[in-house]
PDB file of C-alpha atoms in Angstrom:
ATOM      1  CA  UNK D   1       0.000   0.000   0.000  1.00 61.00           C
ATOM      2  CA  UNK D   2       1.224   3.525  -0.921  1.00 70.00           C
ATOM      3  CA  UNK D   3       2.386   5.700   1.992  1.00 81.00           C
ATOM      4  CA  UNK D   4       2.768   2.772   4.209  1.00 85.00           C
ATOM      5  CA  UNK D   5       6.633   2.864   3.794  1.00 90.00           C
ATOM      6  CA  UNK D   6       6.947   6.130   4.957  1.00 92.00           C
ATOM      7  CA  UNK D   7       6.160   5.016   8.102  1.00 96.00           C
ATOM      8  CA  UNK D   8       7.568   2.270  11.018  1.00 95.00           C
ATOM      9  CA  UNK D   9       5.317  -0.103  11.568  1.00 96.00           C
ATOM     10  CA  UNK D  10       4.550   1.037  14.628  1.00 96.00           C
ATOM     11  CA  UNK D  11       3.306   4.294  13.486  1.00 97.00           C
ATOM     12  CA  UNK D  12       1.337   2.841  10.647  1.00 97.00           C
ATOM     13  CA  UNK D  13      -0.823   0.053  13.156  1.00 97.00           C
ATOM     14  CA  UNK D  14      -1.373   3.653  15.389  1.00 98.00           C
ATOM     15  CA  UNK D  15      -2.269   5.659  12.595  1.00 98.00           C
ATOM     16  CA  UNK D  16      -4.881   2.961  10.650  1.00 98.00           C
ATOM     17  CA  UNK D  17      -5.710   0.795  13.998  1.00 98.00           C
ATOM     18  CA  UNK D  18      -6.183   3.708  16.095  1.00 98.00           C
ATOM     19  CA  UNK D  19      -6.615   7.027  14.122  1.00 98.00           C
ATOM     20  CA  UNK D  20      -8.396   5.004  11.519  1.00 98.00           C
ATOM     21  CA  UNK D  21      -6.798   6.163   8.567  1.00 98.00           C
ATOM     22  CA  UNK D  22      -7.974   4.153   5.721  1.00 98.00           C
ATOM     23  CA  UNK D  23      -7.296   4.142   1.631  1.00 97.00           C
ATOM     24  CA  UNK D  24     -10.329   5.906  -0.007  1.00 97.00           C
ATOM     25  CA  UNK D  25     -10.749   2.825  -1.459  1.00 96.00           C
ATOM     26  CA  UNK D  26     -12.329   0.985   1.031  1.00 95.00           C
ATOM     27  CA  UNK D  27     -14.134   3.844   2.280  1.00 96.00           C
ATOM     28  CA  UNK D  28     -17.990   3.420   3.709  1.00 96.00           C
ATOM     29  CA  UNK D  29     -20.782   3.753   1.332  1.00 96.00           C
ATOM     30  CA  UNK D  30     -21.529   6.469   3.739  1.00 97.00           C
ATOM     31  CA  UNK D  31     -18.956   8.995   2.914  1.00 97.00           C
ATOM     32  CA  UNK D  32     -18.588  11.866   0.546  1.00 98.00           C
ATOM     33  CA  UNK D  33     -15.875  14.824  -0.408  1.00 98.00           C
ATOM     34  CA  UNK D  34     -15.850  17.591   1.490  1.00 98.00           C
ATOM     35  CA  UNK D  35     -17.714  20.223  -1.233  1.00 97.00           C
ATOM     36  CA  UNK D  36     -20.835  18.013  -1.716  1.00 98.00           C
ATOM     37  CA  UNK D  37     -21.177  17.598   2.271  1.00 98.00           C
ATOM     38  CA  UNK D  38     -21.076  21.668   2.265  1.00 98.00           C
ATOM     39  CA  UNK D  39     -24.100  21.448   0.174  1.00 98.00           C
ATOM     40  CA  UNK D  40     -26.712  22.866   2.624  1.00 98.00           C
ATOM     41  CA  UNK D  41     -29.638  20.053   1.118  1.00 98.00           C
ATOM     42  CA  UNK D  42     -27.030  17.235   1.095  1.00 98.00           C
ATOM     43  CA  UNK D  43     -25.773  18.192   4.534  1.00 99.00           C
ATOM     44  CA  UNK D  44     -29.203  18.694   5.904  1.00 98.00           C
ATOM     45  CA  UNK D  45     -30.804  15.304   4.403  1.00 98.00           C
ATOM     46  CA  UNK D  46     -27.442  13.117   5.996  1.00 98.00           C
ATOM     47  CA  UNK D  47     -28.035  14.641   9.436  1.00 98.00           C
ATOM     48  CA  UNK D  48     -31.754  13.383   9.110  1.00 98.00           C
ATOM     49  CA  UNK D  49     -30.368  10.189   7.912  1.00 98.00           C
ATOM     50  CA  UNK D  50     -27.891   9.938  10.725  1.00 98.00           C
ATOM     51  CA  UNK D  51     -30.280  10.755  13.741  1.00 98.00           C
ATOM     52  CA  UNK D  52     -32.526   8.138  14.438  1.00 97.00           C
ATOM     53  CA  UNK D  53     -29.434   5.617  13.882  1.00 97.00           C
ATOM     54  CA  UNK D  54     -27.529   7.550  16.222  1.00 97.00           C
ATOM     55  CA  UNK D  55     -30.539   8.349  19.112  1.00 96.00           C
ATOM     56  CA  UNK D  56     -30.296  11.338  18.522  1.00 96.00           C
ATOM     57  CA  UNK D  57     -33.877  14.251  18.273  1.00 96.00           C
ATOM     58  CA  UNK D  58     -32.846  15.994  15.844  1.00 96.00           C
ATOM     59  CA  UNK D  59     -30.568  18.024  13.807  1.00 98.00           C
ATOM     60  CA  UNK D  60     -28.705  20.202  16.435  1.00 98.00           C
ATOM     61  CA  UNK D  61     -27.497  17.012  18.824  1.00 98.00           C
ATOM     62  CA  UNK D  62     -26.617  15.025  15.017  1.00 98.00           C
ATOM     63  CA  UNK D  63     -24.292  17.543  14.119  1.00 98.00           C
ATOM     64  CA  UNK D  64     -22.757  17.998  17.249  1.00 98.00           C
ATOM     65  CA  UNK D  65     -21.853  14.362  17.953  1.00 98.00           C
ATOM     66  CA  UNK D  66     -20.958  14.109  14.171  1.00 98.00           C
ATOM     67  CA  UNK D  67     -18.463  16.891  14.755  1.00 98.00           C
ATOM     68  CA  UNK D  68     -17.191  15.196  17.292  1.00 98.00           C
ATOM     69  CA  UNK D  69     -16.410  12.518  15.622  1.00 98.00           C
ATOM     70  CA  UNK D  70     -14.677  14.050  12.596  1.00 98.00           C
ATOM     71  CA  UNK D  71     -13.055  16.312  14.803  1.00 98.00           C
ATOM     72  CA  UNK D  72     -11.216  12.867  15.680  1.00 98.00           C
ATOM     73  CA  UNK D  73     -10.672  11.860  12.222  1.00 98.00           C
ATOM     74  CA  UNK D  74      -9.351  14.542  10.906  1.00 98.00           C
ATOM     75  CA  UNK D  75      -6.936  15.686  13.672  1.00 98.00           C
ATOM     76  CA  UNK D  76      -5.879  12.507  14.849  1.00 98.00           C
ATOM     77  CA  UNK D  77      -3.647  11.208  12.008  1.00 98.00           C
ATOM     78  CA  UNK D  78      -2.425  13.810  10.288  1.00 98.00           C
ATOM     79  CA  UNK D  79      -1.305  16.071  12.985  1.00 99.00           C
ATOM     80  CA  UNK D  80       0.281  12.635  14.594  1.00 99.00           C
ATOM     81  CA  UNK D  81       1.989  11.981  11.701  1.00 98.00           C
ATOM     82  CA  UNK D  82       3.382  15.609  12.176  1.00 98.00           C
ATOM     83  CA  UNK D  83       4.835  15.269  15.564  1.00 98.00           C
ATOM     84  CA  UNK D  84       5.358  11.842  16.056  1.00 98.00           C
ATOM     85  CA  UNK D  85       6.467  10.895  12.981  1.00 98.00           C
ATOM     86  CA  UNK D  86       7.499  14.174  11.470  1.00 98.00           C
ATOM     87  CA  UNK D  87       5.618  13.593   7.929  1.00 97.00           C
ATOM     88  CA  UNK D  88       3.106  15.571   6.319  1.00 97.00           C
ATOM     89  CA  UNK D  89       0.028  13.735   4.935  1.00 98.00           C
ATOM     90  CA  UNK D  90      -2.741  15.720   2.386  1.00 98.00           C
ATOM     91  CA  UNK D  91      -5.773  16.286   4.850  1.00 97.00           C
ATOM     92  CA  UNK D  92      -7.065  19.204   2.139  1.00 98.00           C
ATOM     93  CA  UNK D  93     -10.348  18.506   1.082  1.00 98.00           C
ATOM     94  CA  UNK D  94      -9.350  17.541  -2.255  1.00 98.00           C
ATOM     95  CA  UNK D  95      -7.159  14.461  -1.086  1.00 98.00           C
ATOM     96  CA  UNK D  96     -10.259  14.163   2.152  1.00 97.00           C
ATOM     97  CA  UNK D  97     -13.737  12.051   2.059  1.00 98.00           C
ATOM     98  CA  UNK D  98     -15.685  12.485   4.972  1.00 98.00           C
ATOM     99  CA  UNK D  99     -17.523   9.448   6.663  1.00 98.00           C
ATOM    100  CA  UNK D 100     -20.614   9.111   9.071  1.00 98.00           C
ATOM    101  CA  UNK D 101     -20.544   5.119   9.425  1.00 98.00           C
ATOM    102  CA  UNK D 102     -22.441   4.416  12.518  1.00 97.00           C
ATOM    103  CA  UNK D 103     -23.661   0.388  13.727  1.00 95.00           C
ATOM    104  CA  UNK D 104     -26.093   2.021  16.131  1.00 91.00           C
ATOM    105  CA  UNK D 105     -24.176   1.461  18.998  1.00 92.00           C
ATOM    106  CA  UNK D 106     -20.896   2.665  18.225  1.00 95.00           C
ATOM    107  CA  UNK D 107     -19.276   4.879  15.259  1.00 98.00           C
ATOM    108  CA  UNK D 108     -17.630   2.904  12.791  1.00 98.00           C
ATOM    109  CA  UNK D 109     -16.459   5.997  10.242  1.00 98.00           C
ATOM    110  CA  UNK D 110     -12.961   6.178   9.269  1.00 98.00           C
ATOM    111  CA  UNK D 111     -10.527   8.734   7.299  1.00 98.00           C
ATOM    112  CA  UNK D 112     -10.301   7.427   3.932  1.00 98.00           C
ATOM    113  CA  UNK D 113      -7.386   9.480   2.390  1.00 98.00           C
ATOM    114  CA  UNK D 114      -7.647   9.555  -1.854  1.00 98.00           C
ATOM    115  CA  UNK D 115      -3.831   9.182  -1.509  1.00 97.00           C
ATOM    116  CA  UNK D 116      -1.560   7.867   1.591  1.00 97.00           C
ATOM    117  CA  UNK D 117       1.230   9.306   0.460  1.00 96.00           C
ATOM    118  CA  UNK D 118       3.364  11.680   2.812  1.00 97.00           C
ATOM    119  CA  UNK D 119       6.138  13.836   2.953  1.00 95.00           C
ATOM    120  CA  UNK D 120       9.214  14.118   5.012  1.00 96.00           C
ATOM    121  CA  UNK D 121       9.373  17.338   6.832  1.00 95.00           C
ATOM    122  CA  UNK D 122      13.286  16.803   8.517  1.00 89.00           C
ATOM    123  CA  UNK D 123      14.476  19.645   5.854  1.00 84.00           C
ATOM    124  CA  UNK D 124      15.006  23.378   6.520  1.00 84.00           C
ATOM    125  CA  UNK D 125      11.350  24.107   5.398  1.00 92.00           C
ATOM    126  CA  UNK D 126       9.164  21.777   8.194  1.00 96.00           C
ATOM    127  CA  UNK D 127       7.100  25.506   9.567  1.00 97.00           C
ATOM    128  CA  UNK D 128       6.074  26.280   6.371  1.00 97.00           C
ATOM    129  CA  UNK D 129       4.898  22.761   5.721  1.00 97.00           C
ATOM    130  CA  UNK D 130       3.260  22.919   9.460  1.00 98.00           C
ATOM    131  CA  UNK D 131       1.596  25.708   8.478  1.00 98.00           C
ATOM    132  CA  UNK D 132       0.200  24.663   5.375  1.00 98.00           C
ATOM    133  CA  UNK D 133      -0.879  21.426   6.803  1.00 98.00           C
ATOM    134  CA  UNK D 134      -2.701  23.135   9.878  1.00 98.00           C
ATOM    135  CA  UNK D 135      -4.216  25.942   7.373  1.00 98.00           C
ATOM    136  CA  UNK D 136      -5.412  22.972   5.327  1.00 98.00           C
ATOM    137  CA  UNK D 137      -7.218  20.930   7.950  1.00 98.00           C
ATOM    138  CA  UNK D 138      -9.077  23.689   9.665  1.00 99.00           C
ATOM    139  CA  UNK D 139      -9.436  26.534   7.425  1.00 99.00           C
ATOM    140  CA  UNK D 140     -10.236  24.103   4.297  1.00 98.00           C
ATOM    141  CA  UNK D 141     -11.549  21.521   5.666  1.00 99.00           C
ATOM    142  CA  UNK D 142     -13.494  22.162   9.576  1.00 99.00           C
ATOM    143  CA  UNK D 143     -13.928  25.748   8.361  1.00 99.00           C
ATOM    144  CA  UNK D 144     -16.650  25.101   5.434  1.00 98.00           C
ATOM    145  CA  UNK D 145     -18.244  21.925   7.263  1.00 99.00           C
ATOM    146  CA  UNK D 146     -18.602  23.487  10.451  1.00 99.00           C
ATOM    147  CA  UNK D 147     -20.510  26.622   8.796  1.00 99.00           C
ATOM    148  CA  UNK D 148     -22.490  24.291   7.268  1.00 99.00           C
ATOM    149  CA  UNK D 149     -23.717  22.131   9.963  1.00 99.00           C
ATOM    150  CA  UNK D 150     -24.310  25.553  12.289  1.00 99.00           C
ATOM    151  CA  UNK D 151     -26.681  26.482   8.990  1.00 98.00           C
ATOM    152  CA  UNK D 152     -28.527  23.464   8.362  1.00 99.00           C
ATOM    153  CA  UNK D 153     -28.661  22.457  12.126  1.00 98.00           C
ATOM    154  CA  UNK D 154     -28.312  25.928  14.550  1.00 98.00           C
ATOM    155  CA  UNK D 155     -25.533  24.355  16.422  1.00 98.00           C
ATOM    156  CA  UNK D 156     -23.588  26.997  17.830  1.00 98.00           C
ATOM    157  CA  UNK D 157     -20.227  27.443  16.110  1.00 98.00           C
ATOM    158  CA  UNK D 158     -18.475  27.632  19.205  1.00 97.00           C
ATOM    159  CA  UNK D 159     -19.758  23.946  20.168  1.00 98.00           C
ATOM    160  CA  UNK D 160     -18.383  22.527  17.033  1.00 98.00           C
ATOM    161  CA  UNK D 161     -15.080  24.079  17.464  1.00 99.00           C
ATOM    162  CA  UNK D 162     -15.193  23.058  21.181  1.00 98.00           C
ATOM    163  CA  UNK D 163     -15.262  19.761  19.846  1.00 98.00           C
ATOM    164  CA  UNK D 164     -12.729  19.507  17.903  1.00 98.00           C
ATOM    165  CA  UNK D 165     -10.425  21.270  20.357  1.00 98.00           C
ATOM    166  CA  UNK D 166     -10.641  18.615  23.134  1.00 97.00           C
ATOM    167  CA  UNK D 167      -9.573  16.405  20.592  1.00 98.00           C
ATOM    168  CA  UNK D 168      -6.385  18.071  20.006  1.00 98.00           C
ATOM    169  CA  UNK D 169      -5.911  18.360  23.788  1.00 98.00           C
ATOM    170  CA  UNK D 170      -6.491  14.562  24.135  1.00 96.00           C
ATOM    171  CA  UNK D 171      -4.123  13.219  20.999  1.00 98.00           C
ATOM    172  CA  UNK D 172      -1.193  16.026  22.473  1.00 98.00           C
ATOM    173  CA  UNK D 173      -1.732  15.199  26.147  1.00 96.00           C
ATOM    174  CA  UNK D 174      -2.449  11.365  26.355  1.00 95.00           C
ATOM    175  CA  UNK D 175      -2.493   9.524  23.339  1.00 96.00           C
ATOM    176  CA  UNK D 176       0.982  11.327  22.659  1.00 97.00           C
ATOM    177  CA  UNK D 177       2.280  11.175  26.277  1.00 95.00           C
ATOM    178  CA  UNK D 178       4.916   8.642  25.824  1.00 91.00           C
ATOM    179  CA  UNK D 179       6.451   8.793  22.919  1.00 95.00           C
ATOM    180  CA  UNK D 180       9.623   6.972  22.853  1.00 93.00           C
ATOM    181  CA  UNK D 181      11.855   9.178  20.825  1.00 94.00           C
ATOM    182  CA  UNK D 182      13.219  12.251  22.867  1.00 96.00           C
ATOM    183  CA  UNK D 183      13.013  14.580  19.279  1.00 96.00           C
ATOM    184  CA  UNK D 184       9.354  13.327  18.745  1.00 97.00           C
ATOM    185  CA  UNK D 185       8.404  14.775  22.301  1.00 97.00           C
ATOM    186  CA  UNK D 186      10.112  17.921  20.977  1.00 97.00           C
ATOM    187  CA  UNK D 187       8.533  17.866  18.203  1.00 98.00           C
ATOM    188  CA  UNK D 188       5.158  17.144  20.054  1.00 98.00           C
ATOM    189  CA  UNK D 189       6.005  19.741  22.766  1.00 98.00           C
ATOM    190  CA  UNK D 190       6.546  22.489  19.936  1.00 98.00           C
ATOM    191  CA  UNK D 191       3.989  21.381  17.765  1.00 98.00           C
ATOM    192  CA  UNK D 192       1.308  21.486  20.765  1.00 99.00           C
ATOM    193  CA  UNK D 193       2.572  25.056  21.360  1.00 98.00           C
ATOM    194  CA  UNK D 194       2.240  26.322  18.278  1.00 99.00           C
ATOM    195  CA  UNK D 195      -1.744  25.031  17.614  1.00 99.00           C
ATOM    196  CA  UNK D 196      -2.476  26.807  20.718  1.00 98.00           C
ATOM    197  CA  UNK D 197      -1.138  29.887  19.575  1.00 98.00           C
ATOM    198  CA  UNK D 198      -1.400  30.319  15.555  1.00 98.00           C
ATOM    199  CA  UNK D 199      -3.321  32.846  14.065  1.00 98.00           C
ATOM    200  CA  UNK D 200      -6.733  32.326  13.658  1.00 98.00           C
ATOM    201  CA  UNK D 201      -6.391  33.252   9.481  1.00 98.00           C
ATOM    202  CA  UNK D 202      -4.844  29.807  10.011  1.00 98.00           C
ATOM    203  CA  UNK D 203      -8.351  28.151  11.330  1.00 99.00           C
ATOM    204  CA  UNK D 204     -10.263  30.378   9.048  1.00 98.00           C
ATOM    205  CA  UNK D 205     -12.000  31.379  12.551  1.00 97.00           C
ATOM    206  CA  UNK D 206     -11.988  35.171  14.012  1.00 96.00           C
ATOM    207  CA  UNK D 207     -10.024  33.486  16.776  1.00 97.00           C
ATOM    208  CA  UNK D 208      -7.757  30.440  17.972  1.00 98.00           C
ATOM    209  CA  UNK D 209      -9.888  27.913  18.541  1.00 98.00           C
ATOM    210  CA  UNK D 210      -7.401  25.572  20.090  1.00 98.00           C
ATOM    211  CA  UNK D 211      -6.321  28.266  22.728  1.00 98.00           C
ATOM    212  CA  UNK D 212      -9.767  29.455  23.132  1.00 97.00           C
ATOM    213  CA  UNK D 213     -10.624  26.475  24.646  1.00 96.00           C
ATOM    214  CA  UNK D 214      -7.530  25.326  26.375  1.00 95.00           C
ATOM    215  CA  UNK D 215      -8.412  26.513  30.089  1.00 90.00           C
ATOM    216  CA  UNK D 216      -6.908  25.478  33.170  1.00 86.00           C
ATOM    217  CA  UNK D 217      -7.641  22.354  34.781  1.00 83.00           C
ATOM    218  CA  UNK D 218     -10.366  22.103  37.916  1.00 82.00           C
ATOM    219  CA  UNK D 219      -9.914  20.320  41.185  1.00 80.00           C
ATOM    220  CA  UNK D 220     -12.380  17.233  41.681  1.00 77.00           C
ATOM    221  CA  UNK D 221     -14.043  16.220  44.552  1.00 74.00           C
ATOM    222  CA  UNK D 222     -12.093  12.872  43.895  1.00 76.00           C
ATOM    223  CA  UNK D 223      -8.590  14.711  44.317  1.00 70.00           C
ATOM    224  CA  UNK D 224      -7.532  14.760  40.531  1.00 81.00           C
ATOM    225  CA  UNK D 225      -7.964  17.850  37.957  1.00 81.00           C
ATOM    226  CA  UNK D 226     -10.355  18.055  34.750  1.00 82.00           C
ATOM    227  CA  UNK D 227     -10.063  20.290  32.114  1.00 89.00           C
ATOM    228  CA  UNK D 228     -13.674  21.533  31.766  1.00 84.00           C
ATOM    229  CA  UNK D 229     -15.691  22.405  28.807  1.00 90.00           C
ATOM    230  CA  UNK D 230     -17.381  25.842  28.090  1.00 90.00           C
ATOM    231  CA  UNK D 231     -19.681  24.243  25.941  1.00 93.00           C
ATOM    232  CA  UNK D 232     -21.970  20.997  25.894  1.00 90.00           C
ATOM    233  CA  UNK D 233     -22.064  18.634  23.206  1.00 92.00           C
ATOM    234  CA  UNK D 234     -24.991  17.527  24.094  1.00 90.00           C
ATOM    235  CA  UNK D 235     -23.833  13.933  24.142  1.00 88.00           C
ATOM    236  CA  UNK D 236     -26.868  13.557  26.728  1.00 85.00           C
ATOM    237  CA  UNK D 237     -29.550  14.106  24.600  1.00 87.00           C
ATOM    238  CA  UNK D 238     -28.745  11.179  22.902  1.00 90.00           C
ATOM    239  CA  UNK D 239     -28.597   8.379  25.611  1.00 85.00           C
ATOM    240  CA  UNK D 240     -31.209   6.983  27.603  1.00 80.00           C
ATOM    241  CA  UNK D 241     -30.904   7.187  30.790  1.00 84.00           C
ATOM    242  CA  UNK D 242     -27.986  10.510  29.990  1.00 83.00           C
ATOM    243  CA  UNK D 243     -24.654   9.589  30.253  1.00 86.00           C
ATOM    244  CA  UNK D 244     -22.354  12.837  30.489  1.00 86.00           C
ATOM    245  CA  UNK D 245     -18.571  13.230  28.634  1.00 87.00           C
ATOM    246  CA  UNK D 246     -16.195  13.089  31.505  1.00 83.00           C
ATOM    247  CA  UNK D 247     -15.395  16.716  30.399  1.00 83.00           C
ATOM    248  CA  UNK D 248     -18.987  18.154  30.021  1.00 81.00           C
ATOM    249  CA  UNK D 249     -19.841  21.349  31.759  1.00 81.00           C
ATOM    250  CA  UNK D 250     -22.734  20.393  33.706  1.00 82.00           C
ATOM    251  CA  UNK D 251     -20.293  18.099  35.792  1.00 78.00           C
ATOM    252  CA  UNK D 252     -18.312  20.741  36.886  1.00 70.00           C
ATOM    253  CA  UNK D 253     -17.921  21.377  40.537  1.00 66.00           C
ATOM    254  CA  UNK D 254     -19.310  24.803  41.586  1.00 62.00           C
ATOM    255  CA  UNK D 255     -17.455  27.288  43.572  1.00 54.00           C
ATOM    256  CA  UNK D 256     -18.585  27.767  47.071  1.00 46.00           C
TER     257      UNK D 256
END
């Protein structure tokens, strides 16, 4: 398979095992490119489509959870495959299908990639390839769909971008946490930094969404810390009885 030599094998079983990277061709029958999902009617008539498979009422709670989801996707292996492995893969939405794959009990979507190939960033140029590869996955890519869901749906934008940002947080701070080589946690380390603080032309955004979110973490009554969200994702609305992320909002310990 193409673009499975640029990697250790390692890498490769975390990035398709894990991050669920996949060839386009063996992508879900549920799956599209990024433009036709950005159709408003296409869009709106998939979230319909999803809901009832999914629990969810309606529209709003769809395209949250969705965006969940692909907020997973789409960060998880390309921006591991730029700090652990210090290769660039093509998340733009030409080289990106999108997938909603869902067995009713769990999602089953992947990130089918039109081509695996990557590039080696270890040459003088590896910030301007950063750059374009983070300007290309939000600003092309969670840019366009988010809009789109927020119009078909009402989901607040700032939800959708919430959700996406604790996925970031989670891949930098724990699925990332031990990484062998001492240059990859460099790399990680800097890499981390640098989403946090980038310009928001970079997200397509008026602001950062990745250090908009990034708070400090809260005492629990249990003795550990939690990073808390500002927003829910409704995740509740779609269980019966209501389960709650460990994150959500509505769990968070008031001040006295």
């Amino acid at each position: 398979m193409k673009g499975k030599s640029d990697f250790t094998p390692q890498a490769w079983a975390f990035l398709t095992d894990t991050l669920a990277l996949v060839s386009a061709q063996h992508s879900d029958v549920r799956a599209a490119r990024v433009a036709e999902l950005c159709e408003p009617d296409r869009c709106a008539r998939m979230l319909d489509q999803l809901s009832p498979i999914i629990g969810s009422p309606g529209r709003r709670v769809t395209a949250s959870l969705l965006s969940k989801r692909l907020g997973f996707l789409l960060t998880g292996a390309g921006l591991y495959a730029l700090s652990a492995c210090n290769r660039a893969l093509d998340v733009s939405s030409d080289n990106c299908l999108l997938e909603w794959a869902h067995d009713g009990g769990r999602w089953t979507s992947s990130l089918p990639l039109i081509s695996l190939e990557s590039i080696s960033l270890a040459g003088s140029e590896r910030e301007a390839h950063r750059t374009r590869l983070v300007t290309r996955l939000f600003a092309g890519v969670m840019q366009p769909l988010w809009q789109t869901f927020h119009e078909v749906s009402g989901v607040p934008l700032n939800m959708l971008w919430e959700n996406a940002a604790v996925r970031v947080y989670s891949l930098y701070e724990r699925r990332m946490a031990k990484l062998d080589d001492p240059q990859a946690r460099a790399r990680r380390d800097e890499d981390f930094n640098f989403l946090l603080t980038a310009p928001p032309a970079l997200f397509g955004a008026p602001w950062n969404p990745l250090g908009r979110f990034y708070y400090p973490e809260t005492p629990t009554v249990d003795g550990r810390t939690q990073r808390f969200r500002r927003t829910c994702c409704l995740y509740f609305k779609a269980t019966c009885p209501a389960e709650y992320c460990q994150s959500c909002p509505l769990l968070k310990p008031r001040r006295r």
